[in-house]
């Protein structure tokens, strides 16, 4: 079948990629998929994955052990879990010790004609939600994970660092909580899209130091992390939402003296993400930058990797 | 007056140290003071302090704007605050932006005949509490700060890393919470004191990786930090209780993928520390290693800096 294929940090388009074997899982024909920064990082060797990348998708179920799913339009949680390890037993399924992760670890992903996932991972997409909105469910769920980890209350000072794909979604979710929100970024066009969504933006130099109750770091670079640590108040919280290449150096004593809390944050809950999109409380339309057919996937990746570019979509 | 004096990373004993000026504060005659690792770090240049070090003390009030304190035996909170800044206004007084800190920042400390502190910082020591127990109130409060920041529930797996002065107190406080506690250290004699207090100990090599719900890092060295990060489970918490010399390097991506929470922790609540000691729920007697008169303070510091040594006391 046709798919993008990643091997040894090289991406190619194959007409002869292996057909996914459903086993006891559901088979989904991909309608649309989105390129995420994690996909770009995989290409740079962030994690040694070989196979079909891609984990943001919407599709239609072609086969399933549970017949109710047949023909349904779905999105899917990306962690396929064992259900038996300590993490699964404790209800932390996204941390399953034996998990495979769609398009990231030991499981072919969404940049192909079809993918397979356990039926338990699927979520029905309401009819009123277009494919191009539904592909944002997965990253929007990741943005909502922050609210599962940190309690926000109206009026708290919150700074989102980074105006990219994830920063845009994080700012849009936090704007709904009543916090006193400022987004910081470097790209005029991206900042304008935040402002159009009613979110205040500011140049980094204008954000006061040591004042924010919570800072969410969405840049994935060490300058962003340093800025977040400078901006948070004593006894405040820095949420780390992006993975970083290599190691970062921290002044650990400053964390101790200022009693700062660092919180790593990854995958989140799909149901509220679907609800927010279906209720049109979050408009992801302005985040779509370009659309490519799968056969032009390498061009799509080049486009997505350019500075200032938001979501690039692939259709089979 | 007689006092130890720190200047340019050199400690001397002075007969002619400046007499502290009470201003509107209370004046306390020091009965007994304890050497903390922060004092040893100040000597190594952790923070550029000049003056009388020392912040763990018990003493008797000689003068006070509030007459009720006169002649009372007291311990004292070490952060002297402005009451007017954003942190004070928000109730985070230990993070006051204009604070001075007894024997650490802009305020002479306890390794002298007298010290001054705002009367609001004082806590009455119950008669049943000996001076040699009361000097542990400040570090015990710091240990209890952990429970102000992290919710513990019975049965949770908790690992305390470090069998030194702070690790001993942290383990003793957490042992009262019903958690499943293991302390890890390198010094036979210190581990024996933990075991005598009914606390399980284990060699680092025997602690399973990625299993602890909470790890409390009390070593202040980078091996201790690395061990803590290896030992905590995904979505678990690492409490950083010690300051570190210089910077430490962290794999930030691992924090994100595993959704680990790092919590810096410093000064804590005096009232429950006093109560636990007065109720004899925590026995600090075995932690006293040696006693020196103030005039032999340099020997006391040498003793306290030796490997394997717990609390060294000074009396004027």
XYZ file of C-alpha atoms in Angstrom:
632
model
C 0.000 0.000 0.000
C 0.990 3.646 -0.352
C 2.563 5.273 2.703
C 5.348 7.520 3.891
C 8.139 5.421 5.356
C 10.770 6.506 7.871
C 14.027 4.604 8.170
C 17.451 5.751 9.400
C 16.210 9.333 9.679
C 15.176 9.306 6.036
C 11.591 9.679 4.858
C 10.452 8.166 1.549
C 7.144 7.670 -0.233
C 6.469 3.975 -0.887
C 3.864 2.365 -3.124
C 4.797 -0.983 -1.579
C 4.602 -0.325 2.159
C 3.479 -3.364 4.169
C -0.298 -3.663 4.501
C -1.157 -3.272 8.217
C -2.394 -6.549 9.717
C -5.491 -5.921 11.800
C -5.049 -8.837 14.213
C -7.751 -8.321 16.815
C -7.766 -4.579 16.218
C -9.792 -2.132 14.183
C -8.652 -1.166 10.677
C -9.157 2.488 9.788
C -8.973 3.990 6.298
C -7.275 7.358 6.818
C -9.197 10.363 5.454
C -6.835 13.079 6.639
C -3.692 13.283 8.759
C -1.725 16.126 10.313
C 2.017 16.677 10.623
C 3.109 17.325 14.195
C 6.455 18.578 15.503
C 7.060 15.105 16.909
C 7.041 13.818 13.318
C 9.656 16.392 12.389
C 11.706 15.410 15.448
C 11.484 11.702 14.529
C 13.143 12.599 11.241
C 15.902 14.298 13.206
C 16.442 11.164 15.273
C 14.598 12.055 18.461
C 13.513 8.417 18.741
C 14.719 5.508 16.590
C 11.480 4.665 14.805
C 11.256 2.692 11.585
C 7.956 2.476 9.751
C 5.022 4.685 8.849
C 4.978 7.855 10.983
C 1.914 9.973 11.753
C -0.398 10.008 14.750
C -2.910 12.814 14.107
C -5.672 11.446 11.906
C -9.326 11.101 11.143
C -10.619 8.097 9.224
C -13.375 5.584 8.656
C -13.457 2.138 10.256
C -13.216 -0.572 7.598
C -12.944 -3.587 9.869
C -13.368 -4.101 13.583
C -13.930 -6.945 16.029
C -16.792 -4.782 17.353
C -19.266 -4.419 14.504
C -20.734 -1.170 15.879
C -17.632 0.669 14.675
C -17.959 -0.391 11.027
C -18.298 2.591 8.713
C -17.943 5.088 11.540
C -15.796 8.187 11.261
C -13.255 8.152 14.077
C -10.201 9.651 15.673
C -7.999 7.501 17.880
C -5.860 7.632 21.011
C -2.297 6.907 20.050
C -1.093 4.749 22.981
C -1.972 1.068 22.526
C -1.699 -0.446 25.977
C -1.323 -3.887 27.597
C -3.953 -3.446 30.318
C -1.893 -5.615 32.681
C 1.188 -3.691 33.844
C 1.470 -1.589 37.008
C 0.734 1.663 35.135
C -2.349 0.217 33.413
C -3.527 -1.277 36.710
C -3.199 2.132 38.356
C -5.253 3.779 35.602
C -2.280 5.538 33.997
C -2.793 3.828 30.677
C -0.874 6.396 28.645
C 2.184 5.310 30.666
C 1.738 1.580 29.983
C 5.168 -0.044 30.209
C 4.540 -2.154 27.124
C 2.731 0.443 25.065
C 3.173 0.931 21.367
C 2.470 4.407 20.057
C 0.882 5.126 16.696
C 3.560 6.272 14.269
C 6.077 6.826 17.094
C 6.959 3.530 18.730
C 6.547 -0.044 17.439
C 3.355 0.706 15.494
C 2.838 2.013 11.970
C 1.028 5.318 11.878
C -1.336 7.532 9.954
C 0.715 8.665 6.940
C -0.563 5.750 4.833
C -3.801 4.518 3.358
C -4.803 2.532 6.429
C -3.825 2.118 10.054
C -4.791 -0.253 12.817
C -5.577 0.545 16.430
C -7.343 -1.288 19.266
C -11.081 -0.543 19.006
C -10.861 0.722 22.617
C -8.730 3.616 21.364
C -11.350 4.916 18.938
C -13.625 7.921 19.461
C -16.615 8.677 17.263
C -16.423 12.007 15.445
C -19.739 13.931 15.535
C -21.168 14.670 12.083
C -20.909 18.421 12.576
C -17.116 18.189 12.895
C -15.248 18.397 9.586
C -12.235 16.162 8.948
C -9.955 19.170 8.973
C -11.108 20.060 12.482
C -11.129 16.468 13.728
C -7.437 15.977 13.011
C -6.814 18.497 15.813
C -8.425 16.276 18.454
C -5.160 14.547 19.382
C -3.018 17.700 19.857
C -5.937 19.479 21.509
C -6.208 16.579 23.973
C -2.492 17.040 24.679
C -3.176 20.710 25.404
C -6.002 19.764 27.777
C -3.674 17.387 29.633
C -2.268 20.519 31.280
C -5.595 21.084 33.018
C -5.583 17.476 34.222
C -2.243 18.132 35.910
C -2.449 21.725 37.139
C -5.443 23.421 38.746
C -6.192 26.781 37.115
C -8.382 29.424 38.665
C -9.789 32.574 37.078
C -7.481 35.556 37.272
C -4.269 33.558 37.651
C -1.436 34.943 35.568
C -0.550 32.422 32.870
C 2.068 32.782 30.143
C 2.216 30.457 27.132
C 5.671 30.425 25.560
C 5.653 29.547 21.875
C 3.254 30.468 19.081
C 3.620 27.231 17.110
C 1.130 24.428 16.551
C 1.014 23.307 20.183
C 1.284 26.798 21.689
C -1.696 27.894 19.573
C -3.853 25.070 20.945
C -2.613 25.456 24.522
C -3.388 29.183 24.471
C -6.848 28.529 23.001
C -7.721 25.993 25.718
C -6.407 28.130 28.570
C -8.247 31.189 27.236
C -11.480 29.335 28.082
C -10.569 29.017 31.780
C -10.748 32.693 32.735
C -7.064 32.982 33.565
C -5.154 36.198 32.840
C -3.390 34.856 29.746
C -0.508 36.167 27.642
C 1.076 34.299 24.743
C 4.681 34.950 23.758
C 6.122 34.118 20.354
C 8.464 35.203 17.597
C 6.365 34.995 14.457
C 4.170 37.929 13.481
C 1.724 35.825 11.455
C 1.268 33.296 14.231
C 0.829 35.956 16.894
C -1.853 37.567 14.732
C -3.768 34.317 14.697
C -3.666 34.255 18.498
C -4.882 37.838 18.667
C -7.659 37.060 16.213
C -8.742 34.376 18.684
C -8.948 37.021 21.416
C -5.692 36.042 23.108
C -3.308 38.759 24.308
C 0.251 38.498 23.017
C 3.414 40.247 24.134
C 7.055 40.399 23.127
C 9.193 38.326 25.495
C 11.001 41.469 26.637
C 7.732 42.971 27.915
C 6.723 40.056 30.140
C 7.666 40.814 33.754
C 10.096 38.443 35.426
C 9.054 36.252 38.372
C 5.366 37.142 38.164
C 3.485 34.374 36.348
C 1.621 31.790 38.407
C 1.941 29.240 35.615
C 4.132 29.223 32.508
C 3.549 26.672 29.762
C 6.654 26.012 27.680
C 5.677 24.997 24.133
C 8.809 25.848 22.149
C 10.933 22.775 22.786
C 14.100 24.826 22.746
C 16.402 25.789 25.581
C 15.799 29.550 25.172
C 12.112 28.887 25.675
C 12.836 26.875 28.800
C 15.164 29.559 30.183
C 12.508 32.204 29.533
C 9.863 30.095 31.275
C 12.051 29.673 34.362
C 12.729 33.412 34.449
C 9.053 34.292 34.070
C 7.484 32.016 36.685
C 6.963 33.387 40.185
C 8.400 31.752 43.303
C 6.243 28.736 44.213
C 4.796 28.828 40.698
C 4.551 26.111 38.061
C 6.299 25.569 34.725
C 4.591 23.052 32.454
C 6.918 21.400 29.949
C 4.788 20.583 26.946
C 7.446 19.968 24.297
C 10.210 17.440 24.009
C 13.739 18.760 23.604
C 16.609 17.517 21.571
C 19.425 16.409 23.869
C 19.798 17.479 27.455
C 19.091 20.835 29.010
C 20.997 22.423 31.844
C 19.073 23.806 34.779
C 20.000 25.736 37.861
C 18.502 23.234 40.269
C 19.293 25.346 43.341
C 17.098 28.116 41.958
C 14.228 25.617 41.651
C 14.737 24.689 45.304
C 15.112 28.205 46.702
C 12.126 29.460 44.702
C 10.134 26.253 45.285
C 9.250 26.093 41.605
C 7.340 23.102 40.267
C 8.225 21.639 36.847
C 5.559 19.435 35.314
C 6.175 17.267 32.250
C 3.047 16.936 30.126
C 2.260 14.668 27.192
C -0.948 12.989 25.910
C -4.375 14.006 27.153
C -8.093 13.247 27.193
C -9.891 12.931 23.832
C -13.497 13.321 24.992
C -13.262 16.968 26.150
C -11.172 17.825 23.080
C -13.911 16.446 20.820
C -16.538 18.309 22.824
C -14.755 21.670 22.646
C -14.367 21.335 18.874
C -17.936 20.137 18.303
C -19.293 23.007 20.427
C -17.158 25.417 18.355
C -15.544 26.798 21.478
C -12.181 26.413 19.777
C -11.699 27.381 16.135
C -8.834 25.469 14.569
C -9.568 26.596 10.997
C -6.943 29.373 11.033
C -4.277 26.851 12.010
C -4.393 24.892 8.747
C -1.572 26.073 6.556
C -1.551 23.700 3.589
C -2.881 20.405 2.223
C -0.894 17.797 0.272
C -1.720 14.417 -1.189
C 0.162 11.538 0.446
C 2.223 11.066 -2.700
C 3.661 14.553 -2.141
C 4.315 13.826 1.516
C 7.997 14.760 1.340
C 7.046 18.235 0.120
C 4.499 18.397 2.918
C 7.203 17.637 5.481
C 9.487 20.292 3.967
C 6.643 22.775 4.178
C 5.811 21.840 7.787
C 9.464 22.238 8.784
C 9.649 25.837 7.546
C 9.796 28.545 10.166
C 6.438 30.137 10.919
C 4.324 27.345 9.445
C 1.421 25.841 11.403
C -0.551 22.682 10.515
C 0.134 20.873 7.247
C -2.369 18.174 6.273
C -1.976 15.001 4.227
C -4.744 13.186 2.387
C -4.230 9.717 0.877
C 30.497 40.435 70.965
C 31.707 36.913 70.285
C 30.564 35.307 67.038
C 31.665 33.269 64.082
C 32.191 35.527 61.091
C 32.085 34.585 57.432
C 33.789 36.752 54.841
C 35.190 35.863 51.408
C 34.491 32.184 52.016
C 36.586 32.256 55.184
C 35.185 31.623 58.634
C 36.813 33.168 61.706
C 35.976 33.451 65.386
C 35.702 37.079 66.474
C 35.552 38.549 69.963
C 34.706 41.902 68.392
C 31.816 41.078 66.071
C 29.293 43.911 65.742
C 26.564 43.855 68.390
C 23.242 43.261 66.612
C 20.996 46.338 66.699
C 17.454 45.370 67.670
C 15.653 48.186 65.872
C 11.985 47.321 66.217
C 12.757 43.624 66.453
C 13.214 41.106 69.240
C 16.681 40.391 70.601
C 17.361 36.754 71.430
C 20.255 35.403 73.513
C 21.268 32.184 71.754
C 21.322 29.082 73.977
C 22.196 26.542 71.321
C 22.640 26.540 67.541
C 23.003 23.796 64.937
C 25.234 23.584 61.870
C 23.281 22.870 58.674
C 24.577 21.890 55.243
C 23.587 25.337 54.001
C 26.169 26.757 56.423
C 28.811 24.462 54.948
C 27.723 25.493 51.441
C 27.961 29.198 52.352
C 31.606 28.566 53.203
C 32.046 27.046 49.766
C 30.567 30.120 48.152
C 27.043 28.936 47.398
C 25.801 32.458 48.179
C 27.948 35.545 48.792
C 27.119 36.176 52.438
C 29.241 38.262 54.781
C 28.495 38.265 58.509
C 27.464 35.835 61.227
C 26.090 32.592 59.730
C 23.719 30.180 61.466
C 19.948 29.826 61.267
C 19.064 26.848 63.481
C 18.807 28.054 67.073
C 16.990 28.098 70.348
C 17.355 31.048 72.697
C 15.771 33.324 75.270
C 14.189 36.696 74.418
C 16.128 39.530 76.066
C 14.317 42.447 74.498
C 11.185 42.769 72.407
C 8.698 45.442 71.358
C 6.045 42.968 72.561
C 6.637 42.500 76.283
C 4.941 39.087 76.379
C 8.022 37.594 74.740
C 10.481 38.771 77.414
C 12.295 35.883 79.068
C 10.567 33.313 76.862
C 12.468 30.419 75.292
C 11.970 30.567 71.536
C 12.867 29.274 68.120
C 12.421 31.521 65.076
C 11.456 31.444 61.437
C 14.429 32.524 59.383
C 12.812 34.662 56.660
C 12.249 38.267 57.775
C 9.666 39.664 55.386
C 8.376 43.041 54.197
C 4.665 42.260 54.397
C 3.982 44.470 51.390
C 5.277 42.794 48.212
C 3.257 40.596 45.861
C 4.496 37.388 47.510
C 3.669 38.623 51.026
C 0.270 39.843 49.816
C -0.444 36.412 48.373
C 0.452 34.709 51.649
C 3.740 33.307 50.369
C 5.778 35.133 52.982
C 8.793 32.822 52.746
C 9.134 34.080 49.166
C 9.045 37.773 50.095
C 10.940 39.691 47.407
C 12.671 41.872 49.971
C 13.303 39.217 52.604
C 16.437 38.910 54.630
C 17.282 35.450 55.857
C 18.859 34.717 59.230
C 22.530 33.910 58.723
C 22.079 33.467 54.972
C 21.108 36.764 53.355
C 21.513 40.333 54.648
C 20.991 39.401 58.313
C 23.436 38.171 60.931
C 22.637 34.732 62.247
C 22.770 32.407 65.201
C 26.467 31.580 65.584
C 26.966 34.437 68.017
C 25.869 35.458 71.481
C 22.717 37.224 70.319
C 20.565 37.583 67.242
C 17.645 39.735 66.272
C 14.469 38.721 64.474
C 11.021 40.266 64.049
C 8.849 39.200 66.993
C 6.373 37.809 64.440
C 8.978 35.178 63.533
C 9.233 33.733 67.048
C 7.638 30.541 68.320
C 7.428 29.618 71.980
C 9.239 26.383 72.879
C 7.205 24.193 75.258
C 8.951 23.449 78.568
C 9.081 19.724 77.895
C 11.277 20.276 74.831
C 15.022 20.389 75.582
C 17.236 22.901 73.786
C 18.975 20.094 71.916
C 15.635 18.965 70.489
C 14.352 22.494 69.837
C 17.250 23.337 67.515
C 15.752 20.764 65.119
C 12.505 22.731 64.708
C 13.771 24.702 61.705
C 15.066 21.737 59.639
C 12.078 19.638 60.701
C 9.784 22.404 59.426
C 11.700 22.240 56.126
C 11.035 18.496 56.029
C 7.316 19.101 56.668
C 7.205 21.591 53.794
C 7.156 18.527 51.524
C 3.737 17.590 52.890
C 2.500 21.143 52.258
C 3.439 20.709 48.593
C 2.710 17.062 47.794
C -0.294 15.030 48.954
C 0.765 11.689 50.428
C -1.592 8.787 50.962
C -1.006 5.615 52.958
C 0.590 2.833 50.958
C 2.206 5.092 48.364
C 5.756 4.070 47.511
C 8.132 6.760 48.702
C 11.931 6.754 48.472
C 14.093 9.196 50.426
C 17.525 9.609 48.832
C 20.223 10.628 51.288
C 20.845 9.614 54.893
C 22.286 12.952 56.020
C 20.851 15.543 58.358
C 17.934 16.491 56.152
C 17.275 12.979 54.825
C 17.045 11.718 58.418
C 14.362 14.286 59.265
C 12.489 13.857 55.983
C 12.362 10.082 56.467
C 11.177 10.484 60.064
C 8.322 12.809 59.056
C 7.212 10.690 56.109
C 7.309 7.532 58.261
C 4.403 9.037 60.222
C 2.167 9.289 57.147
C 1.662 5.585 56.512
C 3.443 5.591 53.165
C 5.525 2.610 52.051
C 8.885 4.218 52.793
C 12.460 3.266 51.919
C 15.513 5.371 52.679
C 18.639 5.086 50.562
C 22.081 6.173 51.734
C 25.765 5.416 51.687
C 26.783 5.581 55.347
C 26.360 2.501 57.530
C 26.119 4.455 60.787
C 23.498 6.825 59.427
C 21.435 4.022 57.911
C 21.487 2.275 61.283
C 19.973 5.348 62.901
C 17.162 5.260 60.332
C 16.576 1.583 61.004
C 16.570 2.215 64.747
C 13.746 4.682 64.060
C 11.796 1.905 62.324
C 12.529 3.106 58.794
C 13.404 0.558 56.108
C 16.656 1.193 54.255
C 18.001 -0.334 51.064
C 21.139 -0.090 48.955
C 20.539 2.054 45.880
C 21.120 -0.951 43.632
C 18.183 -2.785 45.228
C 15.577 -0.062 44.651
C 13.521 -0.895 41.560
C 13.613 1.626 38.725
C 10.538 3.575 37.676
C 8.377 2.384 40.561
C 8.276 5.023 43.298
C 5.279 7.348 43.475
C 7.376 10.036 45.155
C 11.147 10.370 45.508
C 12.614 12.975 47.854
C 16.148 14.008 46.875
C 18.110 15.070 49.975
C 21.715 14.577 48.854
C 22.329 17.811 46.963
C 24.612 16.045 44.502
C 24.041 15.167 40.880
C 24.284 11.393 41.441
C 21.454 11.703 43.937
C 19.388 13.649 41.438
C 20.073 11.122 38.664
C 19.083 8.275 40.999
C 15.866 10.082 41.943
C 14.905 10.564 38.290
C 15.615 6.890 37.567
C 13.592 5.708 40.566
C 10.400 7.728 40.135
C 7.541 6.164 38.194
C 5.964 7.794 35.142
C 3.590 10.556 36.312
C 5.336 10.485 39.703
C 6.929 13.275 41.713
C 10.534 14.113 42.578
C 10.930 16.559 45.453
C 14.188 18.516 45.397
C 15.012 19.272 49.003
C 18.684 20.219 48.740
C 20.462 22.996 46.952
C 23.188 22.029 44.484
C 26.452 23.582 43.670
C 26.443 24.877 40.104
C 24.077 23.683 37.432
C 22.728 20.218 36.818
C 21.952 18.697 33.465
C 18.604 17.040 32.957
C 17.042 15.062 30.170
C 14.018 17.320 29.830
C 12.393 15.158 27.142
C 12.273 12.252 29.590
C 10.411 14.485 32.055
C 7.900 15.316 29.329
C 7.401 11.785 27.992
C 7.092 10.348 31.501
C 5.082 13.345 32.752
C 7.280 13.575 35.835
C 6.784 16.434 38.268
C 9.819 18.107 39.894
C 9.066 20.122 43.003
C 11.593 22.446 44.625
C 11.133 22.609 48.390
C 12.667 24.910 50.996
C 11.398 26.351 54.321
C 8.348 24.965 56.066
C 5.835 25.404 58.883
C 7.193 25.700 62.445
C 4.012 24.940 64.416
C 3.615 21.288 63.344
C 7.370 20.745 63.708
C 7.191 21.963 67.309
C 4.142 19.797 67.932
C 5.726 16.610 66.554
C 8.805 17.136 68.726
C 6.823 18.041 71.850
C 4.602 14.979 71.376
C 7.747 12.851 71.023
C 6.563 11.495 67.698
C 9.992 12.249 66.282
C 13.148 11.487 68.233
C 16.019 13.702 67.162
C 18.341 12.674 70.001
C 20.264 10.139 67.880
C 21.038 12.843 65.312
C 23.259 14.920 67.626
C 26.843 14.080 66.854
C 28.893 16.566 68.874
C 28.757 19.777 70.900
C 31.290 22.634 70.753
C 31.558 25.980 72.477
C 31.277 28.934 70.089
C 34.972 29.724 70.600
C 35.785 26.337 69.012
C 33.382 26.980 66.162
C 35.970 26.387 63.449
C 36.590 22.896 64.829
C 32.835 22.394 64.955
C 32.589 23.288 61.247
C 35.432 20.909 60.395
C 33.658 18.180 62.320
C 30.310 18.884 60.650
C 31.937 18.765 57.212
C 33.325 15.255 57.724
C 31.678 12.449 55.794
C 29.095 10.550 57.795
C 28.583 13.223 60.471
C 25.093 14.379 61.448
C 24.191 17.385 63.634
C 26.964 19.374 65.335
C 25.829 21.889 67.963
C 27.339 25.163 69.116
C 26.792 26.803 72.493
C 27.954 30.365 73.212
